[in-house]
Amino acid sequence: MNGSRSGRGRKIVLWRHGQTAWNLERRFQGSTDIELTEEGVGQARRAARLLASLRPDAVVASDLRRAAATAAELAAVTGLTVAHDAALRETYAGAWQGLTHVEIVERYGEQYAAWKRGEPVRRGGGELETEVADRAAPVVLEHAEKLPAGGTLVVVSHGGTIRTTIGRLLGLEAHHWEGLGGLTNCCWSVLGEGARGWRLLEHNAGTLPEPVLGDDD
């Protein structure tokens, strides 16, 4: 998609779901369908009020409960209908799912180290990160392409899926995706449509985006 010359075209806000009990336990969730905690619902409610002020045109979310419930808070304050898509689910990680971080390092240390080095690894026998991007990025683009000029799409998903999608949309090679830091619960990243494609405007934000004022605008 080509943006305007000023680079102020459409925007994609990629919003991570609120807190879950497994997040607190540092337990790998993957595609396991875990609910939000009470605090997670509160996080989603507070963030939704901020994101609503961006006047989004559309919302699409993972169908897992933690993402769907987060998206519902934005729908409640905007009146938008949420589209749900299983392609936006978190990475399936097989035997890793349900294990704590410590247990993963103890049982799958070599596999974990290889993943952190940026090697293509099927964590727990699950999906490659490139396969997650293969399923998620096209869905995000499909919804973004329906936006009006200058419109905003909110994508409610999961940390790993958001990172791989950002990497793919920015055209980064897969072994560089780890360079994008993780997202805090209910924080978001913003991609803007520029003259040469998508560019990262904000990452792991919890406040409203501010205009870039300077020579690199």
Tab-separated table of C-alpha atoms in Angstrom:
chain	number	residue	atom	x	y	z
A	1	MET	CA	0.000	0.000	0.000
A	2	ASN	CA	1.272	3.461	-0.813
A	3	GLY	CA	0.832	6.261	1.667
A	4	SER	CA	0.656	10.005	1.130
A	5	ARG	CA	3.869	11.919	0.508
A	6	SER	CA	3.837	13.189	4.088
A	7	GLY	CA	3.655	9.620	5.367
A	8	ARG	CA	0.426	10.389	7.211
A	9	GLY	CA	-1.710	7.651	5.801
A	10	ARG	CA	-3.450	4.820	7.609
A	11	LYS	CA	-2.395	3.559	11.020
A	12	ILE	CA	-2.397	0.126	12.635
A	13	VAL	CA	-2.481	-0.072	16.430
A	14	LEU	CA	-1.390	-3.528	17.631
A	15	TRP	CA	-2.707	-3.916	21.179
A	16	ARG	CA	-1.695	-6.732	23.504
A	17	HIS	CA	-4.350	-8.272	25.756
A	18	GLY	CA	-4.629	-7.591	29.495
A	19	GLN	CA	-3.091	-9.542	32.343
A	20	THR	CA	-3.825	-13.228	32.962
A	21	ALA	CA	-2.959	-15.505	35.872
A	22	TRP	CA	-0.453	-17.324	33.679
A	23	ASN	CA	1.263	-14.022	32.867
A	24	LEU	CA	1.771	-13.450	36.595
A	25	GLU	CA	3.177	-16.973	36.983
A	26	ARG	CA	5.473	-16.505	33.947
A	27	ARG	CA	3.762	-19.553	32.496
A	28	PHE	CA	3.916	-19.970	28.697
A	29	GLN	CA	0.393	-19.535	27.356
A	30	GLY	CA	0.739	-19.953	23.632
A	31	SER	CA	-2.626	-20.892	22.156
A	32	THR	CA	-4.032	-22.053	25.517
A	33	ASP	CA	-7.292	-20.173	26.112
A	34	ILE	CA	-6.718	-18.307	29.392
A	35	GLU	CA	-9.059	-15.657	30.806
A	36	LEU	CA	-8.144	-12.174	31.972
A	37	THR	CA	-7.666	-11.553	35.674
A	38	GLU	CA	-9.751	-8.862	37.359
A	39	GLU	CA	-6.724	-6.578	37.024
A	40	GLY	CA	-6.507	-7.513	33.340
A	41	VAL	CA	-10.084	-6.384	32.767
A	42	GLY	CA	-9.266	-3.116	34.514
A	43	GLN	CA	-6.186	-2.645	32.340
A	44	ALA	CA	-8.267	-3.201	29.203
A	45	ARG	CA	-10.915	-0.748	30.386
A	46	ARG	CA	-8.376	1.988	31.098
A	47	ALA	CA	-6.491	1.445	27.833
A	48	ALA	CA	-9.727	1.328	25.836
A	49	ARG	CA	-10.625	4.848	26.959
A	50	LEU	CA	-7.297	6.101	25.632
A	51	LEU	CA	-7.468	4.188	22.363
A	52	ALA	CA	-11.053	5.321	21.773
A	53	SER	CA	-9.771	8.890	21.575
A	54	LEU	CA	-7.819	7.868	18.452
A	55	ARG	CA	-11.241	7.379	16.832
A	56	PRO	CA	-10.479	3.949	15.347
A	57	ASP	CA	-12.403	2.900	12.264
A	58	ALA	CA	-12.221	-0.868	12.832
A	59	VAL	CA	-11.226	-3.487	15.403
A	60	VAL	CA	-10.078	-7.046	14.732
A	61	ALA	CA	-9.051	-9.468	17.474
A	62	SER	CA	-7.797	-12.944	18.205
A	63	ASP	CA	-10.656	-15.233	19.193
A	64	LEU	CA	-8.883	-16.405	22.370
A	65	ARG	CA	-10.748	-15.180	25.458
A	66	ARG	CA	-8.021	-12.906	26.789
A	67	ALA	CA	-7.853	-10.961	23.523
A	68	ALA	CA	-11.595	-11.038	22.834
A	69	ALA	CA	-12.373	-9.690	26.308
A	70	THR	CA	-9.789	-6.926	25.858
A	71	ALA	CA	-11.290	-5.965	22.507
A	72	ALA	CA	-14.784	-5.955	24.028
A	73	GLU	CA	-13.774	-3.074	26.285
A	74	LEU	CA	-12.866	-0.966	23.250
A	75	ALA	CA	-16.081	-1.968	21.501
A	76	ALA	CA	-18.040	-0.827	24.558
A	77	VAL	CA	-16.707	2.726	24.364
A	78	THR	CA	-16.562	3.105	20.571
A	79	GLY	CA	-19.656	1.208	19.447
A	80	LEU	CA	-17.552	-0.645	16.878
A	81	THR	CA	-18.186	-4.303	16.101
A	82	VAL	CA	-15.165	-6.526	16.710
A	83	ALA	CA	-14.173	-8.979	14.002
A	84	HIS	CA	-12.560	-12.132	15.460
A	85	ASP	CA	-10.005	-14.196	13.592
A	86	ALA	CA	-8.202	-17.341	14.786
A	87	ALA	CA	-5.222	-16.359	12.612
A	88	LEU	CA	-4.393	-13.714	15.234
A	89	ARG	CA	-3.938	-16.278	18.020
A	90	GLU	CA	-0.669	-16.555	19.924
A	91	THR	CA	2.053	-18.925	18.706
A	92	TYR	CA	1.262	-22.587	19.263
A	93	ALA	CA	4.197	-23.930	21.274
A	94	GLY	CA	3.294	-27.564	21.905
A	95	ALA	CA	5.036	-29.013	24.967
A	96	TRP	CA	6.106	-25.567	26.204
A	97	GLN	CA	2.524	-24.499	26.825
A	98	GLY	CA	1.649	-24.466	30.511
A	99	LEU	CA	5.298	-24.567	31.621
A	100	THR	CA	6.890	-21.752	33.608
A	101	HIS	CA	9.909	-19.899	32.247
A	102	VAL	CA	12.162	-21.771	34.691
A	103	GLU	CA	10.752	-25.141	33.618
A	104	ILE	CA	11.282	-24.336	29.938
A	105	VAL	CA	14.912	-23.366	30.503
A	106	GLU	CA	15.507	-26.496	32.608
A	107	ARG	CA	13.852	-28.947	30.191
A	108	TYR	CA	14.464	-27.298	26.812
A	109	GLY	CA	17.577	-25.220	27.466
A	110	GLU	CA	19.241	-25.770	24.081
A	111	GLN	CA	16.024	-25.113	22.202
A	112	TYR	CA	15.391	-21.970	24.232
A	113	ALA	CA	18.937	-20.683	23.645
A	114	ALA	CA	18.669	-21.320	19.894
A	115	TRP	CA	15.391	-19.395	19.769
A	116	LYS	CA	16.945	-16.460	21.621
A	117	ARG	CA	19.814	-16.460	19.102
A	118	GLY	CA	17.260	-15.910	16.361
A	119	GLU	CA	17.375	-19.401	14.887
A	120	PRO	CA	14.166	-20.889	13.440
A	121	VAL	CA	12.929	-23.095	16.271
A	122	ARG	CA	9.701	-25.039	16.701
A	123	ARG	CA	9.366	-24.311	20.402
A	124	GLY	CA	7.865	-27.382	22.052
A	125	GLY	CA	7.259	-28.841	18.592
A	126	GLY	CA	4.941	-25.974	17.671
A	127	GLU	CA	4.931	-23.194	15.085
A	128	LEU	CA	7.867	-21.311	13.676
A	129	GLU	CA	7.679	-17.548	14.172
A	130	THR	CA	7.655	-17.145	10.385
A	131	GLU	CA	4.555	-19.377	10.244
A	132	VAL	CA	2.834	-17.149	12.790
A	133	ALA	CA	3.620	-14.129	10.608
A	134	ASP	CA	2.394	-16.059	7.545
A	135	ARG	CA	-1.061	-16.420	9.098
A	136	ALA	CA	-1.375	-13.163	11.050
A	137	ALA	CA	0.155	-10.469	8.841
A	138	PRO	CA	-2.180	-11.049	5.853
A	139	VAL	CA	-5.227	-10.715	8.123
A	140	VAL	CA	-3.922	-7.416	9.491
A	141	LEU	CA	-3.236	-6.126	5.975
A	142	GLU	CA	-6.627	-7.291	4.738
A	143	HIS	CA	-8.384	-5.211	7.389
A	144	ALA	CA	-6.002	-2.257	6.949
A	145	GLU	CA	-6.736	-2.155	3.236
A	146	LYS	CA	-10.422	-1.521	4.018
A	147	LEU	CA	-9.633	1.639	5.975
A	148	PRO	CA	-10.366	5.088	4.607
A	149	ALA	CA	-7.434	7.411	3.938
A	150	GLY	CA	-5.999	8.407	7.302
A	151	GLY	CA	-8.020	5.690	9.050
A	152	THR	CA	-6.990	3.641	12.079
A	153	LEU	CA	-7.250	-0.115	12.671
A	154	VAL	CA	-6.877	-1.625	16.135
A	155	VAL	CA	-5.599	-5.213	16.197
A	156	VAL	CA	-6.035	-6.973	19.568
A	157	SER	CA	-3.662	-9.905	19.793
A	158	HIS	CA	-0.756	-11.431	21.718
A	159	GLY	CA	2.852	-10.459	22.375
A	160	GLY	CA	4.537	-13.009	20.128
A	161	THR	CA	2.051	-12.631	17.300
A	162	ILE	CA	2.293	-8.856	17.421
A	163	ARG	CA	6.097	-8.945	17.322
A	164	THR	CA	6.207	-11.289	14.329
A	165	THR	CA	3.537	-9.265	12.517
A	166	ILE	CA	5.412	-6.018	13.058
A	167	GLY	CA	8.619	-7.657	11.832
A	168	ARG	CA	6.907	-8.911	8.694
A	169	LEU	CA	5.165	-5.613	7.912
A	170	LEU	CA	8.407	-3.674	8.379
A	171	GLY	CA	10.195	-6.067	6.022
A	172	LEU	CA	12.732	-7.166	8.644
A	173	GLU	CA	14.444	-10.532	8.286
A	174	ALA	CA	13.092	-13.035	10.802
A	175	HIS	CA	16.303	-13.303	12.837
A	176	HIS	CA	15.985	-9.586	13.634
A	177	TRP	CA	12.439	-9.835	15.060
A	178	GLU	CA	13.734	-10.515	18.562
A	179	GLY	CA	15.172	-6.989	18.420
A	180	LEU	CA	11.620	-5.742	18.907
A	181	GLY	CA	11.157	-5.830	22.674
A	182	GLY	CA	8.146	-7.480	24.262
A	183	LEU	CA	4.864	-5.723	24.960
A	184	THR	CA	3.575	-5.123	28.475
A	185	ASN	CA	0.012	-6.269	29.144
A	186	CYS	CA	-2.466	-3.890	27.494
A	187	CYS	CA	0.240	-1.775	25.849
A	188	TRP	CA	0.402	-1.282	22.118
A	189	SER	CA	2.565	-0.501	19.117
A	190	VAL	CA	1.651	1.790	16.248
A	191	LEU	CA	2.542	1.362	12.581
A	192	GLY	CA	2.047	4.249	10.203
A	193	GLU	CA	1.714	4.149	6.447
A	194	GLY	CA	4.575	6.027	4.851
A	195	ALA	CA	5.812	6.647	1.341
A	196	ARG	CA	7.956	3.473	1.424
A	197	GLY	CA	5.569	1.205	3.306
A	198	TRP	CA	4.880	0.692	6.991
A	199	ARG	CA	7.068	2.267	9.647
A	200	LEU	CA	7.126	1.792	13.428
A	201	LEU	CA	5.886	4.968	15.109
A	202	GLU	CA	5.474	3.745	18.709
A	203	HIS	CA	6.388	0.517	20.500
A	204	ASN	CA	5.157	-0.814	23.847
A	205	ALA	CA	3.273	2.424	24.453
A	206	GLY	CA	0.730	3.032	27.184
A	207	THR	CA	0.009	6.665	26.439
A	208	LEU	CA	-1.461	8.355	23.414
A	209	PRO	CA	0.849	8.819	20.427
A	210	GLU	CA	2.291	12.309	20.034
A	211	PRO	CA	3.284	13.862	16.695
A	212	VAL	CA	6.931	13.548	15.687
A	213	LEU	CA	8.327	17.065	15.533
A	214	GLY	CA	11.757	17.234	13.986
A	215	ASP	CA	13.851	16.617	10.930
A	216	ASP	CA	12.957	12.907	10.731
A	217	ASP	CA	9.207	13.449	10.395
